[in-house]
Every structure is written in structure tokens, then in C-alpha cells.
Amino acid sequence: MFTLKKTRFLCATLAAAMMVSSAPVFAGNSTGSLIVTATVLASCTVVGSTIAFGNYSSAQVDQSGNIAVLCTNGTNYTIGLDAGAGTGATTSNRKMTGSLGGNLNYALFRDTGRTNNWGSTTGTDTLAGTGSGLVQNLVVYGRIASGQTPLAGVYTDTVLVTLTY
């Protein structure tokens, strides 16, 4: 017969053997797929700067400003500028309004030579581009023509920038 000492030894040996040989045994395997998706929506934002012409004394003044555009990479867009808030203004003859009355005419262009008016008719006088996912700075070229005789004062206007995508 087994003694208590031999029984304990046998149990300890069996327990140790089971722990060593307790690695899982697999009968086979199977594979499947995990589908991962995402949708990137086209989006754009636009911010205009200030065009500060400075002092005007009947001589032509040229100045420029920027429009910052941020569109999703590959998104096509157009930028249009309205006539501004001046009474009687058009996109080809904008008008700043004076603090003491009167108007000061000016124009906004898409090119450094100031020959391509920047208006709001898509395909005619707007600017087209494609987003890169990074901020794109577009230059707005402004001109106050010579020979005007406005009243003294501070002249301002607000032009609405419309980004279509």
C-alpha cells in the first residue's frame, strides 16, 4: 500500500506533469475577413483678409489682399466676389462709402496685371481651384483709379466672398 508520503509525492508529480503538458491543443483553424471603411466628405472653408489702400490723393493706388481657402484634397471649388455694400456698386465698379458721405470707386482683380475682373459669375469672372488639404492663399489685386475727387474721410466697403464646391 501507499503511504501518505508516497501518495503526496505521486500527487505532486502528477500535478507537475499536468502543468507542463497543459498547452492547448487545436484541432484546426479557420479564417475570415474584417472589412474596414471610412468616408471622407468634401468640405471647404474660406477667410478673407483686409485690403488697406492707405491714403488716396487722386493718384492711382494699387494694393492686394488674400483669401485663405482650405478644401479637402481633390475638391474642386470656385471663388466669387460680390459687388460689395456700396450704393450702386457692380462687380466691375465697386464703391467704398465715406464716413462723411460720398463714394470712392475701386476694382478687384484676379491677376497681377489687374486686367481680369473678379466677380461672381461662375465660369466668367470667378477663380477656380482644387483643394490640396492645406491652406491655399489666393491673392486679390485691388486698384483705386486716378482722377477721383471724393470728400475727405475714411472709406470702407465689405465684399462677400463666396466659395462654391
mmCIF file with all atom_site columns, C-alpha atoms in Angstrom:
data_model
loop_
_atom_site.group_PDB
_atom_site.id
_atom_site.type_symbol
_atom_site.label_atom_id
_atom_site.label_alt_id
_atom_site.label_comp_id
_atom_site.label_asym_id
_atom_site.label_entity_id
_atom_site.label_seq_id
_atom_site.pdbx_PDB_ins_code
_atom_site.Cartn_x
_atom_site.Cartn_y
_atom_site.Cartn_z
_atom_site.occupancy
_atom_site.B_iso_or_equiv
_atom_site.pdbx_formal_charge
_atom_site.auth_seq_id
_atom_site.auth_comp_id
_atom_site.auth_asym_id
_atom_site.auth_atom_id
_atom_site.pdbx_PDB_model_num
ATOM 1   C CA . MET A 1 1   ? 0.000   0.000   0.000   1.00 0.00 ? 1   MET A CA 1
ATOM 2   C CA . PHE A 1 2   ? 0.880   3.512   -0.459  1.00 0.00 ? 2   PHE A CA 1
ATOM 3   C CA . THR A 1 3   ? 1.971   5.505   2.427   1.00 0.00 ? 3   THR A CA 1
ATOM 4   C CA . LEU A 1 4   ? 0.892   9.067   2.959   1.00 0.00 ? 4   LEU A CA 1
ATOM 5   C CA . LYS A 1 5   ? 4.304   10.242  1.927   1.00 0.00 ? 5   LYS A CA 1
ATOM 6   C CA . LYS A 1 6   ? 4.227   8.250   -1.317  1.00 0.00 ? 6   LYS A CA 1
ATOM 7   C CA . THR A 1 7   ? 0.679   9.456   -2.058  1.00 0.00 ? 7   THR A CA 1
ATOM 8   C CA . ARG A 1 8   ? 1.687   13.073  -1.657  1.00 0.00 ? 8   ARG A CA 1
ATOM 9   C CA . PHE A 1 9   ? 4.722   12.533  -3.880  1.00 0.00 ? 9   PHE A CA 1
ATOM 10  C CA . LEU A 1 10  ? 2.622   10.837  -6.548  1.00 0.00 ? 10  LEU A CA 1
ATOM 11  C CA . CYS A 1 11  ? 0.022   13.645  -6.466  1.00 0.00 ? 11  CYS A CA 1
ATOM 12  C CA . ALA A 1 12  ? 2.694   16.334  -6.695  1.00 0.00 ? 12  ALA A CA 1
ATOM 13  C CA . THR A 1 13  ? 4.351   14.530  -9.619  1.00 0.00 ? 13  THR A CA 1
ATOM 14  C CA . LEU A 1 14  ? 1.063   14.155  -11.465 1.00 0.00 ? 14  LEU A CA 1
ATOM 15  C CA . ALA A 1 15  ? 0.166   17.822  -10.863 1.00 0.00 ? 15  ALA A CA 1
ATOM 16  C CA . ALA A 1 16  ? 3.564   18.952  -12.184 1.00 0.00 ? 16  ALA A CA 1
ATOM 17  C CA . ALA A 1 17  ? 3.208   16.747  -15.253 1.00 0.00 ? 17  ALA A CA 1
ATOM 18  C CA . MET A 1 18  ? -0.246  18.162  -15.975 1.00 0.00 ? 18  MET A CA 1
ATOM 19  C CA . MET A 1 19  ? 1.004   21.732  -15.674 1.00 0.00 ? 19  MET A CA 1
ATOM 20  C CA . VAL A 1 20  ? 3.847   21.098  -18.119 1.00 0.00 ? 20  VAL A CA 1
ATOM 21  C CA . SER A 1 21  ? 1.653   19.326  -20.611 1.00 0.00 ? 21  SER A CA 1
ATOM 22  C CA . SER A 1 22  ? -1.345  21.675  -20.326 1.00 0.00 ? 22  SER A CA 1
ATOM 23  C CA . ALA A 1 23  ? -0.569  23.523  -23.587 1.00 0.00 ? 23  ALA A CA 1
ATOM 24  C CA . PRO A 1 24  ? -3.746  23.959  -25.618 1.00 0.00 ? 24  PRO A CA 1
ATOM 25  C CA . VAL A 1 25  ? -4.339  21.524  -28.389 1.00 0.00 ? 25  VAL A CA 1
ATOM 26  C CA . PHE A 1 26  ? -6.039  22.887  -31.510 1.00 0.00 ? 26  PHE A CA 1
ATOM 27  C CA . ALA A 1 27  ? -7.981  20.682  -33.793 1.00 0.00 ? 27  ALA A CA 1
ATOM 28  C CA . GLY A 1 28  ? -7.819  23.058  -36.830 1.00 0.00 ? 28  GLY A CA 1
ATOM 29  C CA . ASN A 1 29  ? -8.178  26.676  -37.854 1.00 0.00 ? 29  ASN A CA 1
ATOM 30  C CA . SER A 1 30  ? -10.450 28.938  -39.838 1.00 0.00 ? 30  SER A CA 1
ATOM 31  C CA . THR A 1 31  ? -10.012 32.393  -41.395 1.00 0.00 ? 31  THR A CA 1
ATOM 32  C CA . GLY A 1 32  ? -12.391 35.271  -42.055 1.00 0.00 ? 32  GLY A CA 1
ATOM 33  C CA . SER A 1 33  ? -12.327 38.897  -43.147 1.00 0.00 ? 33  SER A CA 1
ATOM 34  C CA . LEU A 1 34  ? -12.604 42.149  -41.265 1.00 0.00 ? 34  LEU A CA 1
ATOM 35  C CA . ILE A 1 35  ? -13.905 44.924  -43.513 1.00 0.00 ? 35  ILE A CA 1
ATOM 36  C CA . VAL A 1 36  ? -12.790 48.436  -42.602 1.00 0.00 ? 36  VAL A CA 1
ATOM 37  C CA . THR A 1 37  ? -14.385 51.514  -44.226 1.00 0.00 ? 37  THR A CA 1
ATOM 38  C CA . ALA A 1 38  ? -14.363 55.299  -43.934 1.00 0.00 ? 38  ALA A CA 1
ATOM 39  C CA . THR A 1 39  ? -15.980 58.138  -45.834 1.00 0.00 ? 39  THR A CA 1
ATOM 40  C CA . VAL A 1 40  ? -14.146 61.425  -46.408 1.00 0.00 ? 40  VAL A CA 1
ATOM 41  C CA . LEU A 1 41  ? -16.631 64.197  -47.021 1.00 0.00 ? 41  LEU A CA 1
ATOM 42  C CA . ALA A 1 42  ? -15.744 67.143  -49.228 1.00 0.00 ? 42  ALA A CA 1
ATOM 43  C CA . SER A 1 43  ? -15.544 70.329  -47.178 1.00 0.00 ? 43  SER A CA 1
ATOM 44  C CA . CYS A 1 44  ? -14.172 73.832  -47.584 1.00 0.00 ? 44  CYS A CA 1
ATOM 45  C CA . THR A 1 45  ? -13.703 76.972  -45.521 1.00 0.00 ? 45  THR A CA 1
ATOM 46  C CA . VAL A 1 46  ? -12.763 80.457  -46.660 1.00 0.00 ? 46  VAL A CA 1
ATOM 47  C CA . VAL A 1 47  ? -11.442 83.558  -44.869 1.00 0.00 ? 47  VAL A CA 1
ATOM 48  C CA . GLY A 1 48  ? -10.746 86.927  -46.454 1.00 0.00 ? 48  GLY A CA 1
ATOM 49  C CA . SER A 1 49  ? -8.200  89.486  -45.283 1.00 0.00 ? 49  SER A CA 1
ATOM 50  C CA . THR A 1 50  ? -8.262  93.290  -45.440 1.00 0.00 ? 50  THR A CA 1
ATOM 51  C CA . ILE A 1 51  ? -7.150  95.304  -48.447 1.00 0.00 ? 51  ILE A CA 1
ATOM 52  C CA . ALA A 1 52  ? -5.790  98.530  -46.971 1.00 0.00 ? 52  ALA A CA 1
ATOM 53  C CA . PHE A 1 53  ? -5.299  101.066 -49.767 1.00 0.00 ? 53  PHE A CA 1
ATOM 54  C CA . GLY A 1 54  ? -3.971  103.726 -47.414 1.00 0.00 ? 54  GLY A CA 1
ATOM 55  C CA . ASN A 1 55  ? -4.190  107.410 -48.351 1.00 0.00 ? 55  ASN A CA 1
ATOM 56  C CA . TYR A 1 56  ? -5.732  108.459 -51.661 1.00 0.00 ? 56  TYR A CA 1
ATOM 57  C CA . SER A 1 57  ? -4.918  111.805 -53.279 1.00 0.00 ? 57  SER A CA 1
ATOM 58  C CA . SER A 1 58  ? -6.323  111.429 -56.815 1.00 0.00 ? 58  SER A CA 1
ATOM 59  C CA . ALA A 1 59  ? -3.385  109.260 -57.963 1.00 0.00 ? 59  ALA A CA 1
ATOM 60  C CA . GLN A 1 60  ? -3.865  105.589 -58.770 1.00 0.00 ? 60  GLN A CA 1
ATOM 61  C CA . VAL A 1 61  ? -3.371  103.290 -55.769 1.00 0.00 ? 61  VAL A CA 1
ATOM 62  C CA . ASP A 1 62  ? -2.752  99.543  -56.121 1.00 0.00 ? 62  ASP A CA 1
ATOM 63  C CA . GLN A 1 63  ? -2.890  97.178  -53.170 1.00 0.00 ? 63  GLN A CA 1
ATOM 64  C CA . SER A 1 64  ? -3.579  93.492  -52.562 1.00 0.00 ? 64  SER A CA 1
ATOM 65  C CA . GLY A 1 65  ? -5.107  91.177  -50.009 1.00 0.00 ? 65  GLY A CA 1
ATOM 66  C CA . ASN A 1 66  ? -5.547  87.431  -49.524 1.00 0.00 ? 66  ASN A CA 1
ATOM 67  C CA . ILE A 1 67  ? -8.300  84.881  -49.447 1.00 0.00 ? 67  ILE A CA 1
ATOM 68  C CA . ALA A 1 68  ? -7.361  81.752  -47.492 1.00 0.00 ? 68  ALA A CA 1
ATOM 69  C CA . VAL A 1 69  ? -9.059  78.598  -48.786 1.00 0.00 ? 69  VAL A CA 1
ATOM 70  C CA . LEU A 1 70  ? -8.956  75.224  -47.083 1.00 0.00 ? 70  LEU A CA 1
ATOM 71  C CA . CYS A 1 71  ? -10.619 72.396  -49.012 1.00 0.00 ? 71  CYS A CA 1
ATOM 72  C CA . THR A 1 72  ? -10.431 68.636  -48.758 1.00 0.00 ? 72  THR A CA 1
ATOM 73  C CA . ASN A 1 73  ? -7.741  67.223  -51.049 1.00 0.00 ? 73  ASN A CA 1
ATOM 74  C CA . GLY A 1 74  ? -9.085  66.890  -54.601 1.00 0.00 ? 74  GLY A CA 1
ATOM 75  C CA . THR A 1 75  ? -12.190 69.041  -54.022 1.00 0.00 ? 75  THR A CA 1
ATOM 76  C CA . ASN A 1 76  ? -12.869 71.436  -56.906 1.00 0.00 ? 76  ASN A CA 1
ATOM 77  C CA . TYR A 1 77  ? -14.062 74.913  -55.958 1.00 0.00 ? 77  TYR A CA 1
ATOM 78  C CA . THR A 1 78  ? -14.754 78.391  -57.325 1.00 0.00 ? 78  THR A CA 1
ATOM 79  C CA . ILE A 1 79  ? -14.364 81.700  -55.524 1.00 0.00 ? 79  ILE A CA 1
ATOM 80  C CA . GLY A 1 80  ? -16.616 84.621  -56.372 1.00 0.00 ? 80  GLY A CA 1
ATOM 81  C CA . LEU A 1 81  ? -16.681 88.176  -55.015 1.00 0.00 ? 81  LEU A CA 1
ATOM 82  C CA . ASP A 1 82  ? -19.916 90.167  -54.904 1.00 0.00 ? 82  ASP A CA 1
ATOM 83  C CA . ALA A 1 83  ? -20.275 93.875  -55.737 1.00 0.00 ? 83  ALA A CA 1
ATOM 84  C CA . GLY A 1 84  ? -19.852 94.956  -52.140 1.00 0.00 ? 84  GLY A CA 1
ATOM 85  C CA . ALA A 1 85  ? -22.190 97.050  -49.994 1.00 0.00 ? 85  ALA A CA 1
ATOM 86  C CA . GLY A 1 86  ? -21.700 100.439 -51.685 1.00 0.00 ? 86  GLY A CA 1
ATOM 87  C CA . THR A 1 87  ? -24.815 102.015 -53.191 1.00 0.00 ? 87  THR A CA 1
ATOM 88  C CA . GLY A 1 88  ? -24.883 101.462 -56.957 1.00 0.00 ? 88  GLY A CA 1
ATOM 89  C CA . ALA A 1 89  ? -21.821 99.174  -56.934 1.00 0.00 ? 89  ALA A CA 1
ATOM 90  C CA . THR A 1 90  ? -21.299 96.418  -59.503 1.00 0.00 ? 90  THR A CA 1
ATOM 91  C CA . THR A 1 91  ? -18.664 93.690  -59.599 1.00 0.00 ? 91  THR A CA 1
ATOM 92  C CA . SER A 1 92  ? -16.721 95.741  -62.167 1.00 0.00 ? 92  SER A CA 1
ATOM 93  C CA . ASN A 1 93  ? -17.153 99.101  -60.369 1.00 0.00 ? 93  ASN A CA 1
ATOM 94  C CA . ARG A 1 94  ? -17.205 98.693  -56.611 1.00 0.00 ? 94  ARG A CA 1
ATOM 95  C CA . LYS A 1 95  ? -17.795 101.661 -54.297 1.00 0.00 ? 95  LYS A CA 1
ATOM 96  C CA . MET A 1 96  ? -16.444 102.374 -50.841 1.00 0.00 ? 96  MET A CA 1
ATOM 97  C CA . THR A 1 97  ? -18.699 104.603 -48.757 1.00 0.00 ? 97  THR A CA 1
ATOM 98  C CA . GLY A 1 98  ? -17.176 107.594 -46.959 1.00 0.00 ? 98  GLY A CA 1
ATOM 99  C CA . SER A 1 99  ? -17.637 108.357 -43.276 1.00 0.00 ? 99  SER A CA 1
ATOM 100 C CA . LEU A 1 100 ? -18.759 111.886 -44.238 1.00 0.00 ? 100 LEU A CA 1
ATOM 101 C CA . GLY A 1 101 ? -20.695 110.803 -47.332 1.00 0.00 ? 101 GLY A CA 1
ATOM 102 C CA . GLY A 1 102 ? -19.705 110.159 -50.915 1.00 0.00 ? 102 GLY A CA 1
ATOM 103 C CA . ASN A 1 103 ? -18.145 107.185 -52.663 1.00 0.00 ? 103 ASN A CA 1
ATOM 104 C CA . LEU A 1 104 ? -14.673 106.124 -53.747 1.00 0.00 ? 104 LEU A CA 1
ATOM 105 C CA . ASN A 1 105 ? -14.657 103.723 -56.702 1.00 0.00 ? 105 ASN A CA 1
ATOM 106 C CA . TYR A 1 106 ? -12.316 100.749 -56.787 1.00 0.00 ? 106 TYR A CA 1
ATOM 107 C CA . ALA A 1 107 ? -11.909 97.410  -58.564 1.00 0.00 ? 107 ALA A CA 1
ATOM 108 C CA . LEU A 1 108 ? -10.760 93.906  -57.603 1.00 0.00 ? 108 LEU A CA 1
ATOM 109 C CA . PHE A 1 109 ? -8.866  91.618  -59.962 1.00 0.00 ? 109 PHE A CA 1
ATOM 110 C CA . ARG A 1 110 ? -7.679  88.012  -60.231 1.00 0.00 ? 110 ARG A CA 1
ATOM 111 C CA . ASP A 1 111 ? -4.279  88.818  -61.813 1.00 0.00 ? 111 ASP A CA 1
ATOM 112 C CA . THR A 1 112 ? -1.237  90.980  -61.082 1.00 0.00 ? 112 THR A CA 1
ATOM 113 C CA . GLY A 1 113 ? -1.760  92.995  -64.295 1.00 0.00 ? 113 GLY A CA 1
ATOM 114 C CA . ARG A 1 114 ? -5.200  93.967  -62.965 1.00 0.00 ? 114 ARG A CA 1
ATOM 115 C CA . THR A 1 115 ? -6.931  93.101  -66.239 1.00 0.00 ? 115 THR A CA 1
ATOM 116 C CA . ASN A 1 116 ? -9.173  90.182  -65.150 1.00 0.00 ? 116 ASN A CA 1
ATOM 117 C CA . ASN A 1 117 ? -12.046 91.453  -63.020 1.00 0.00 ? 117 ASN A CA 1
ATOM 118 C CA . TRP A 1 118 ? -13.001 89.319  -60.026 1.00 0.00 ? 118 TRP A CA 1
ATOM 119 C CA . GLY A 1 119 ? -16.754 88.986  -59.897 1.00 0.00 ? 119 GLY A CA 1
ATOM 120 C CA . SER A 1 120 ? -19.388 86.432  -59.058 1.00 0.00 ? 120 SER A CA 1
ATOM 121 C CA . THR A 1 121 ? -20.425 84.799  -62.351 1.00 0.00 ? 121 THR A CA 1
ATOM 122 C CA . THR A 1 122 ? -19.103 81.227  -62.322 1.00 0.00 ? 122 THR A CA 1
ATOM 123 C CA . GLY A 1 123 ? -17.073 80.435  -65.422 1.00 0.00 ? 123 GLY A CA 1
ATOM 124 C CA . THR A 1 124 ? -16.809 84.117  -66.380 1.00 0.00 ? 124 THR A CA 1
ATOM 125 C CA . ASP A 1 125 ? -15.119 86.173  -63.676 1.00 0.00 ? 125 ASP A CA 1
ATOM 126 C CA . THR A 1 126 ? -14.602 83.810  -60.738 1.00 0.00 ? 126 THR A CA 1
ATOM 127 C CA . LEU A 1 127 ? -11.460 81.903  -59.814 1.00 0.00 ? 127 LEU A CA 1
ATOM 128 C CA . ALA A 1 128 ? -11.416 78.089  -59.907 1.00 0.00 ? 128 ALA A CA 1
ATOM 129 C CA . GLY A 1 129 ? -9.112  75.783  -57.983 1.00 0.00 ? 129 GLY A CA 1
ATOM 130 C CA . THR A 1 130 ? -8.675  72.336  -56.488 1.00 0.00 ? 130 THR A CA 1
ATOM 131 C CA . GLY A 1 131 ? -8.192  71.734  -52.781 1.00 0.00 ? 131 GLY A CA 1
ATOM 132 C CA . SER A 1 132 ? -4.967  70.193  -51.545 1.00 0.00 ? 132 SER A CA 1
ATOM 133 C CA . GLY A 1 133 ? -5.961  69.569  -47.932 1.00 0.00 ? 133 GLY A CA 1
ATOM 134 C CA . LEU A 1 134 ? -3.703  72.502  -46.982 1.00 0.00 ? 134 LEU A CA 1
ATOM 135 C CA . VAL A 1 135 ? -4.437  76.237  -46.803 1.00 0.00 ? 135 VAL A CA 1
ATOM 136 C CA . GLN A 1 136 ? -4.187  77.893  -50.212 1.00 0.00 ? 136 GLN A CA 1
ATOM 137 C CA . ASN A 1 137 ? -3.695  81.668  -50.224 1.00 0.00 ? 137 ASN A CA 1
ATOM 138 C CA . LEU A 1 138 ? -5.254  83.397  -53.208 1.00 0.00 ? 138 LEU A CA 1
ATOM 139 C CA . VAL A 1 139 ? -4.233  86.980  -53.927 1.00 0.00 ? 139 VAL A CA 1
ATOM 140 C CA . VAL A 1 140 ? -6.862  89.648  -54.598 1.00 0.00 ? 140 VAL A CA 1
ATOM 141 C CA . TYR A 1 141 ? -5.409  92.593  -56.540 1.00 0.00 ? 141 TYR A CA 1
ATOM 142 C CA . GLY A 1 142 ? -7.130  95.906  -55.852 1.00 0.00 ? 142 GLY A CA 1
ATOM 143 C CA . ARG A 1 143 ? -6.970  99.276  -57.602 1.00 0.00 ? 143 ARG A CA 1
ATOM 144 C CA . ILE A 1 144 ? -8.367  102.720 -56.933 1.00 0.00 ? 144 ILE A CA 1
ATOM 145 C CA . ALA A 1 145 ? -8.255  104.543 -60.263 1.00 0.00 ? 145 ALA A CA 1
ATOM 146 C CA . SER A 1 146 ? -6.737  108.018 -60.524 1.00 0.00 ? 146 SER A CA 1
ATOM 147 C CA . GLY A 1 147 ? -8.705  111.207 -61.090 1.00 0.00 ? 147 GLY A CA 1
ATOM 148 C CA . GLN A 1 148 ? -11.419 110.779 -58.462 1.00 0.00 ? 148 GLN A CA 1
ATOM 149 C CA . THR A 1 149 ? -12.358 113.712 -56.224 1.00 0.00 ? 149 THR A CA 1
ATOM 150 C CA . PRO A 1 150 ? -14.071 112.214 -53.178 1.00 0.00 ? 150 PRO A CA 1
ATOM 151 C CA . LEU A 1 151 ? -14.954 114.043 -49.975 1.00 0.00 ? 151 LEU A CA 1
ATOM 152 C CA . ALA A 1 152 ? -12.401 113.799 -47.161 1.00 0.00 ? 152 ALA A CA 1
ATOM 153 C CA . GLY A 1 153 ? -13.000 110.948 -44.727 1.00 0.00 ? 153 GLY A CA 1
ATOM 154 C CA . VAL A 1 154 ? -12.482 107.255 -44.148 1.00 0.00 ? 154 VAL A CA 1
ATOM 155 C CA . TYR A 1 155 ? -13.903 104.984 -46.857 1.00 0.00 ? 155 TYR A CA 1
ATOM 156 C CA . THR A 1 156 ? -14.885 101.354 -46.343 1.00 0.00 ? 156 THR A CA 1
ATOM 157 C CA . ASP A 1 157 ? -16.711 98.538  -48.055 1.00 0.00 ? 157 ASP A CA 1
ATOM 158 C CA . THR A 1 158 ? -17.411 94.884  -47.322 1.00 0.00 ? 158 THR A CA 1
ATOM 159 C CA . VAL A 1 159 ? -17.237 92.381  -50.165 1.00 0.00 ? 159 VAL A CA 1
ATOM 160 C CA . LEU A 1 160 ? -18.818 88.963  -49.689 1.00 0.00 ? 160 LEU A CA 1
ATOM 161 C CA . VAL A 1 161 ? -16.543 86.054  -50.678 1.00 0.00 ? 161 VAL A CA 1
ATOM 162 C CA . THR A 1 162 ? -18.478 83.007  -51.887 1.00 0.00 ? 162 THR A CA 1
ATOM 163 C CA . LEU A 1 163 ? -16.749 79.631  -52.102 1.00 0.00 ? 163 LEU A CA 1
ATOM 164 C CA . THR A 1 164 ? -18.693 77.032  -54.090 1.00 0.00 ? 164 THR A CA 1
ATOM 165 C CA . TYR A 1 165 ? -17.646 73.372  -54.091 1.00 0.00 ? 165 TYR A CA 1
#
